[in-house]
Amino acid sequence: MSKLKCEKGSILGPWGHQWPDDASPEPKIGFLQGILQWLDYHIKKINDDYKNRESFSIFKLKPNIDELHSILKERKGNWIHFNSLPFYPNEHFQRNHLLIDKNQEINQKTIKYYLSFQSLTTEIISNDSLPRKISFLSPQETGLASGNSLGWGNIQSPDHSTDQREDDGRSLCFDSLPLDENYELFGFPTVKLNLSSNTNYGLICVRFSMIDEKTIYFNELSSCTLTLLCLNEKYSTRNDFDLPEICQGIPKNDLRDSSINRFRIFDEISEIITLKINEDCDSSEYPDGLIWDETTESIYTIKKNDPQSVRIEINRYLKYYFQDQSTIKVDIKTKSIMFTKNSPSTYEVEHQLNINNKDQIFFDKNWNLSFPRINN
């Protein structure tokens, strides 16, 4: 967005993969009305009040322990508006080998912590009695309480993090002293570590997910640090988005409500962890008598200390038919499996699509694909 020279606008809210006028968690906004205002001003050259609107509108979340639940109806916070993003692009620039605006870098306000043995401190600690390195091994189920990275945005979806102390118990943790003031954090945090490993592949994230024994070295000449970016630009706080317009939809009869069930199983003998998610996407009858029925089944498995054993299987079942089944009776099944087989640098993907009409095969095809894993 910062590189675009044309007219631009951005709205960032707490929604998943849904439109802002219908997504969860709330607040919902009148997204269609906002699009109309944008077009009126930039295309029709009317609605002069819109010219004073900032380019960026972001919903700033407030910490709230009451939101510690996998399903949230609403996030607490407030809208802030400004015309530039002083820090957010830097991580993107570095990752894509682009030039960083040094003026932006100077204006950044940051909080820096230094990692030492089991602690985060604002100054480098020199203590010969503390270990100079920590070795650790995190099991592959670490992160199950952290929520979904790509939430769908439905009120029924358990996308959000729960009590993450379960993940903390499987992680290498560094604690700071209690904060004595409020910080407005904004942008990508960065972590600098000195690592050694006895394997060729690894993943470093906020919660470490280790392939095998890893070691962090604490070196005063090249310190391990955690840097948090703060919001220090001026911004306005208005909640002037319109409410969503509720349009009259097609009347339908709900035959079955939607629901989601999640099961986590640990096989102590094989040390395989399985996460199984059964989603009932409801069944509805439309005015012409057409019945629509949809369910999905997702199965994720991984061995406790072997990330190359990961396997994902997603099955989706669709049915639509008339009650007397005289005209159409369509059954659709899709099956997708992703895994690594011969090489840890390659993903294997198997797709299957089956379509039957009135119990007769209409379409049946399988795809077998391989994708290289990109290592930067």
Coordinates of C-alpha atoms in Angstrom, one line a residue:
M1 CA 0.0 0.0 0.0
S2 CA 2.8 2.4 0.9
K3 CA 4.3 2.0 -2.6
L4 CA 1.1 2.6 -4.5
K5 CA 1.0 6.0 -6.2
C6 CA -2.7 5.9 -7.1
E7 CA -5.7 6.7 -5.0
K8 CA -5.9 4.0 -2.3
G9 CA -7.7 3.0 0.8
S10 CA -7.4 0.2 3.3
I11 CA -9.6 -1.2 6.0
L12 CA -8.1 -3.8 8.4
G13 CA -10.5 -5.4 10.9
P14 CA -10.5 -8.5 13.1
W15 CA -12.4 -10.6 10.5
G16 CA -11.5 -13.9 8.9
H17 CA -12.1 -14.9 5.3
Q18 CA -15.5 -13.1 5.0
W19 CA -16.9 -9.7 4.0
P20 CA -16.8 -7.1 6.8
D21 CA -20.6 -6.7 6.7
D22 CA -21.1 -10.3 7.5
A23 CA -18.0 -11.6 9.2
S24 CA -17.2 -12.7 12.7
P25 CA -16.0 -11.6 15.1
E26 CA -17.6 -8.2 15.1
P27 CA -17.6 -5.2 14.8
K28 CA -19.3 -5.5 11.4
I29 CA -19.3 -2.5 9.2
G30 CA -21.3 -1.3 6.2
F31 CA -18.6 -2.3 3.6
L32 CA -20.9 -1.8 0.6
Q33 CA -21.8 1.7 1.7
G34 CA -18.1 2.4 2.1
I35 CA -17.4 1.2 -1.5
L36 CA -20.2 3.4 -2.8
Q37 CA -18.7 6.5 -1.0
W38 CA -15.3 5.7 -2.5
L39 CA -16.8 5.4 -6.0
D40 CA -18.8 8.6 -5.6
Y41 CA -15.8 10.6 -4.7
H42 CA -13.1 9.1 -7.0
I43 CA -15.2 8.2 -10.0
K44 CA -18.2 10.6 -10.0
K45 CA -16.3 13.4 -8.3
I46 CA -19.0 14.0 -5.7
N47 CA -19.2 13.7 -2.0
D48 CA -16.5 16.2 -1.1
D49 CA -16.6 15.2 2.6
Y50 CA -14.8 12.0 1.6
K51 CA -11.6 13.8 0.6
N52 CA -10.6 14.3 4.2
R53 CA -10.8 10.6 5.0
E54 CA -7.5 9.0 5.8
S55 CA -6.0 6.2 3.7
F56 CA -5.8 3.6 6.4
S57 CA -8.5 2.5 8.9
I58 CA -7.4 -0.1 11.4
F59 CA -9.3 -1.7 14.3
K60 CA -6.9 -1.5 17.2
L61 CA -7.6 -4.4 19.5
K62 CA -7.8 -4.0 23.3
P63 CA -6.4 -6.8 25.5
N64 CA -9.3 -8.6 27.2
I65 CA -9.0 -11.8 29.2
D66 CA -12.7 -12.4 28.6
E67 CA -11.9 -13.1 25.0
L68 CA -10.0 -16.3 25.9
H69 CA -12.3 -18.6 23.9
S70 CA -12.0 -20.3 20.6
I71 CA -15.3 -18.8 19.3
L72 CA -15.7 -15.0 19.7
K73 CA -18.7 -13.0 18.8
E74 CA -17.0 -9.6 19.1
R75 CA -13.5 -8.2 19.7
K76 CA -13.1 -5.2 21.9
G77 CA -11.2 -2.2 20.5
N78 CA -11.6 1.0 18.5
W79 CA -11.0 2.3 15.0
I80 CA -7.9 4.4 14.3
H81 CA -7.3 6.3 11.1
F82 CA -4.1 7.7 9.5
N83 CA -2.4 8.3 6.2
S84 CA 0.8 6.4 6.4
L85 CA 2.2 3.1 7.7
P86 CA 5.5 4.0 9.3
F87 CA 6.7 0.5 10.3
Y88 CA 4.5 -2.3 8.9
P89 CA 6.2 -2.6 5.5
N90 CA 9.7 -3.1 6.7
E91 CA 9.5 -6.8 7.4
H92 CA 7.9 -7.2 3.9
F93 CA 10.7 -5.2 2.3
Q94 CA 13.4 -7.3 4.1
R95 CA 11.8 -10.6 3.1
N96 CA 11.5 -9.6 -0.5
H97 CA 15.0 -7.9 -0.7
L98 CA 13.5 -4.4 -1.3
L99 CA 15.0 -1.1 -0.3
I100 CA 13.8 0.2 3.1
D101 CA 12.9 3.8 3.5
K102 CA 15.6 5.0 6.0
N103 CA 13.4 8.0 7.0
Q104 CA 10.7 5.5 8.1
E105 CA 13.3 3.6 10.0
I106 CA 14.4 6.7 12.0
N107 CA 10.8 7.4 12.9
Q108 CA 10.2 4.0 14.3
K109 CA 9.6 3.7 18.0
T110 CA 10.6 0.3 19.3
I111 CA 10.9 -1.7 22.6
K112 CA 13.9 -4.0 22.6
Y113 CA 14.4 -6.9 24.9
Y114 CA 17.6 -9.0 25.3
L115 CA 17.3 -12.7 25.7
S116 CA 19.3 -14.2 28.5
F117 CA 18.8 -17.4 30.5
Q118 CA 15.0 -17.8 30.8
S119 CA 14.5 -14.0 30.9
L120 CA 13.9 -10.9 28.8
T121 CA 15.7 -7.8 30.0
T122 CA 15.9 -4.2 28.6
E123 CA 19.7 -4.3 29.1
I124 CA 22.3 -6.9 28.4
I125 CA 23.1 -9.0 31.4
S126 CA 26.6 -10.1 32.0
N127 CA 26.6 -12.9 34.5
D128 CA 29.2 -15.7 34.2
S129 CA 27.0 -17.9 36.5
L130 CA 24.3 -18.1 33.9
P131 CA 24.4 -20.8 31.2
R132 CA 25.7 -19.5 27.8
K133 CA 23.3 -21.7 25.8
I134 CA 20.0 -23.6 26.2
S135 CA 19.2 -26.8 24.3
F136 CA 15.6 -27.9 23.9
L137 CA 13.2 -30.1 22.0
S138 CA 9.6 -29.0 21.4
P139 CA 7.0 -31.7 20.4
Q140 CA 5.2 -31.2 17.2
E141 CA 1.8 -30.6 18.8
T142 CA 3.1 -27.3 20.2
G143 CA 0.8 -24.5 19.0
L144 CA -2.6 -26.4 19.1
A145 CA -3.9 -23.8 21.6
S146 CA -2.8 -20.9 19.5
G147 CA -5.8 -20.8 17.2
N148 CA -6.0 -21.0 13.4
S149 CA -3.6 -18.9 11.3
L150 CA -6.2 -18.5 8.6
G151 CA -9.6 -18.2 10.3
W152 CA -12.7 -18.6 8.1
G153 CA -14.6 -15.8 9.8
N154 CA -17.8 -17.7 10.7
I155 CA -19.3 -17.4 14.2
Q156 CA -19.4 -21.2 14.5
S157 CA -15.7 -21.6 13.7
P158 CA -13.3 -22.2 16.6
D159 CA -10.5 -20.1 15.1
H160 CA -9.2 -18.1 18.1
S161 CA -6.6 -19.0 20.6
T162 CA -7.6 -20.5 24.0
D163 CA -5.6 -20.9 27.2
Q164 CA -2.0 -21.1 25.8
R165 CA -0.4 -22.3 29.0
E166 CA -0.6 -25.8 27.4
D167 CA 1.6 -24.5 24.6
D168 CA 3.9 -22.7 27.1
G169 CA 4.6 -26.0 28.8
R170 CA 6.0 -27.4 25.5
S171 CA 8.0 -24.3 24.6
L172 CA 11.2 -22.6 25.7
C173 CA 9.9 -19.5 27.5
F174 CA 11.6 -16.2 28.3
D175 CA 9.9 -14.0 30.8
S176 CA 10.2 -10.2 31.3
L177 CA 9.4 -8.2 34.4
P178 CA 5.8 -6.9 34.6
L179 CA 5.2 -3.9 32.3
D180 CA 4.8 -0.7 34.2
E181 CA 3.2 1.3 31.3
N182 CA 0.9 0.8 28.4
Y183 CA 2.3 0.3 24.9
E184 CA 0.5 0.6 21.6
L185 CA 2.1 -2.2 19.6
F186 CA 1.8 -2.1 15.8
G187 CA 3.6 -3.9 13.1
F188 CA 5.8 -7.0 12.9
P189 CA 7.9 -7.9 15.9
T190 CA 11.4 -9.2 15.0
V191 CA 13.5 -11.8 16.8
K192 CA 17.3 -12.2 16.4
L193 CA 18.8 -15.5 17.5
N194 CA 22.1 -17.3 17.5
L195 CA 21.2 -20.9 16.6
S196 CA 22.8 -24.2 16.0
S197 CA 21.1 -27.4 14.8
N198 CA 21.9 -31.0 14.1
T199 CA 19.4 -31.1 11.2
N200 CA 19.1 -29.5 7.8
Y201 CA 15.5 -28.2 8.1
G202 CA 13.8 -26.2 10.8
L203 CA 11.0 -23.7 11.4
I204 CA 11.5 -20.7 13.8
C205 CA 8.3 -19.0 14.8
V206 CA 6.9 -17.2 17.9
R207 CA 6.5 -20.6 19.4
F208 CA 9.4 -22.7 18.3
S209 CA 8.5 -25.8 16.4
M210 CA 11.7 -27.9 16.4
I211 CA 12.8 -30.8 14.2
D212 CA 15.3 -32.1 16.7
E213 CA 17.6 -30.7 19.4
K214 CA 18.3 -27.0 18.9
T215 CA 20.6 -24.8 20.8
I216 CA 20.4 -21.0 21.4
Y217 CA 23.7 -19.3 22.3
F218 CA 23.8 -16.1 24.3
N219 CA 26.7 -14.0 23.0
E220 CA 27.3 -10.4 24.3
L221 CA 29.0 -9.5 21.0
S222 CA 25.9 -10.6 19.0
S223 CA 23.0 -10.5 21.4
C224 CA 19.7 -12.4 20.9
T225 CA 17.0 -9.8 20.9
L226 CA 13.2 -9.3 20.7
T227 CA 12.1 -6.0 19.1
L228 CA 8.5 -4.8 19.3
L229 CA 7.3 -2.0 17.1
C230 CA 5.1 0.7 18.7
L231 CA 2.5 3.0 17.2
N232 CA 3.9 6.5 17.6
E233 CA 2.3 8.3 14.6
K234 CA -0.7 10.7 15.1
Y235 CA -4.0 9.2 14.3
S236 CA -7.7 10.0 14.6
T237 CA -10.2 7.9 16.5
R238 CA -13.6 7.9 14.8
N239 CA -16.2 5.2 14.7
D240 CA -18.0 6.5 11.6
F241 CA -18.5 3.4 9.6
D242 CA -22.1 2.8 8.6
L243 CA -23.9 -0.3 10.0
P244 CA -24.4 -3.2 7.6
E245 CA -27.4 -3.0 5.4
I246 CA -29.5 -6.2 5.8
C247 CA -31.0 -7.2 2.5
Q248 CA -33.9 -9.5 2.1
G249 CA -32.4 -12.9 1.2
I250 CA -34.0 -15.9 -0.4
P251 CA -36.3 -17.5 2.1
K252 CA -35.3 -21.0 3.0
N253 CA -36.2 -23.7 5.5
D254 CA -33.3 -24.8 7.7
L255 CA -33.5 -28.5 8.0
R256 CA -30.4 -28.9 10.2
D257 CA -28.2 -26.4 12.0
S258 CA -24.5 -26.0 11.4
S259 CA -22.1 -27.3 14.0
I260 CA -18.4 -28.1 14.4
N261 CA -16.7 -30.9 16.5
R262 CA -13.0 -31.1 17.2
F263 CA -11.2 -34.2 18.5
R264 CA -7.6 -34.4 19.4
I265 CA -6.1 -37.9 19.9
F266 CA -2.6 -38.9 21.0
D267 CA -1.5 -42.5 20.3
E268 CA 1.1 -43.1 23.0
I269 CA 2.6 -46.2 21.3
S270 CA 3.1 -44.7 17.8
E271 CA 3.4 -41.1 19.2
I272 CA 1.1 -39.8 16.5
I273 CA -1.1 -36.8 17.2
T274 CA -4.3 -36.6 15.3
L275 CA -6.6 -33.5 15.1
K276 CA -10.0 -34.4 13.5
I277 CA -12.5 -31.6 12.7
N278 CA -16.0 -32.5 11.6
E279 CA -18.0 -29.6 10.3
D280 CA -21.7 -29.7 9.5
C281 CA -22.4 -26.8 7.2
D282 CA -26.2 -27.2 7.6
S283 CA -28.9 -28.5 5.4
S284 CA -31.5 -26.1 3.8
E285 CA -34.6 -26.3 1.6
Y286 CA -35.2 -23.5 -0.9
P287 CA -38.6 -22.2 -2.2
D288 CA -38.4 -24.4 -5.3
G289 CA -38.0 -27.5 -3.2
L290 CA -34.2 -27.9 -3.8
I291 CA -32.4 -29.3 -0.8
W292 CA -28.7 -28.4 -0.2
D293 CA -26.6 -30.4 2.3
E294 CA -22.9 -30.0 3.0
T295 CA -20.4 -31.5 5.5
T296 CA -16.6 -31.6 5.7
E297 CA -14.1 -33.7 7.5
S298 CA -10.5 -32.6 8.1
I299 CA -7.8 -34.9 9.6
Y300 CA -4.4 -33.6 10.5
T301 CA -1.7 -36.1 11.8
I302 CA 1.9 -35.7 12.8
K303 CA 4.4 -37.7 14.7
K304 CA 5.5 -36.2 18.0
N305 CA 9.1 -35.6 17.0
D306 CA 9.0 -35.9 13.3
P307 CA 7.8 -32.9 11.3
Q308 CA 8.3 -34.7 8.0
S309 CA 5.5 -37.1 9.0
V310 CA 2.8 -34.4 8.7
R311 CA -0.3 -35.5 6.7
I312 CA -3.4 -33.5 5.9
E313 CA -6.6 -35.0 4.6
I314 CA -9.7 -32.9 3.8
N315 CA -13.0 -34.5 2.6
R316 CA -16.0 -32.5 1.5
Y317 CA -19.4 -33.9 0.8
L318 CA -22.1 -31.9 -1.1
K319 CA -25.6 -33.0 -1.9
Y320 CA -28.4 -31.2 -3.7
Y321 CA -31.7 -32.8 -4.7
F322 CA -35.4 -32.4 -4.8
Q323 CA -37.5 -34.3 -2.3
D324 CA -38.9 -36.7 -4.8
Q325 CA -35.4 -37.1 -6.4
S326 CA -37.1 -37.3 -9.8
T327 CA -35.1 -34.6 -11.6
I328 CA -31.7 -34.4 -9.9
K329 CA -30.0 -36.2 -7.1
V330 CA -26.4 -34.9 -7.1
D331 CA -23.7 -36.2 -4.8
I332 CA -20.3 -34.5 -4.9
K333 CA -17.2 -35.7 -3.0
T334 CA -13.8 -34.0 -3.0
K335 CA -10.8 -35.4 -1.2
S336 CA -7.4 -33.7 -0.9
I337 CA -4.3 -35.2 0.8
M338 CA -1.0 -33.4 1.3
F339 CA 2.1 -35.1 2.7
T340 CA 5.9 -35.5 2.2
K341 CA 7.1 -38.8 1.0
N342 CA 10.5 -39.2 -0.6
S343 CA 12.1 -35.8 0.1
P344 CA 11.5 -33.2 2.9
S345 CA 11.9 -30.6 0.2
T346 CA 8.8 -31.7 -1.8
Y347 CA 5.1 -31.7 -1.0
E348 CA 3.0 -34.5 -2.5
V349 CA -0.7 -33.6 -3.2
E350 CA -3.4 -36.0 -4.2
H351 CA -6.8 -34.6 -5.3
Q352 CA -9.9 -36.6 -6.0
L353 CA -13.3 -35.3 -7.4
N354 CA -16.3 -37.6 -7.8
I355 CA -19.7 -36.4 -9.0
N356 CA -22.7 -38.7 -9.2
N357 CA -26.2 -37.9 -10.4
K358 CA -29.0 -40.3 -9.5
D359 CA -26.4 -42.8 -8.3
Q360 CA -24.7 -42.8 -11.8
I361 CA -21.1 -41.6 -12.3
F362 CA -21.1 -38.2 -14.0
F363 CA -17.5 -37.2 -13.4
D364 CA -14.6 -39.0 -11.8
K365 CA -11.0 -37.8 -11.8
N366 CA -7.8 -38.0 -9.7
W367 CA -4.8 -35.7 -9.7
N368 CA -1.3 -36.4 -8.3
L369 CA 0.9 -33.3 -7.9
S370 CA 4.3 -32.5 -6.5
F371 CA 5.4 -29.0 -5.3
P372 CA 8.8 -28.0 -4.2
R373 CA 9.1 -26.4 -0.7
I374 CA 10.8 -23.0 -1.0
N375 CA 13.7 -22.4 1.4
N376 CA 14.8 -18.8 1.8

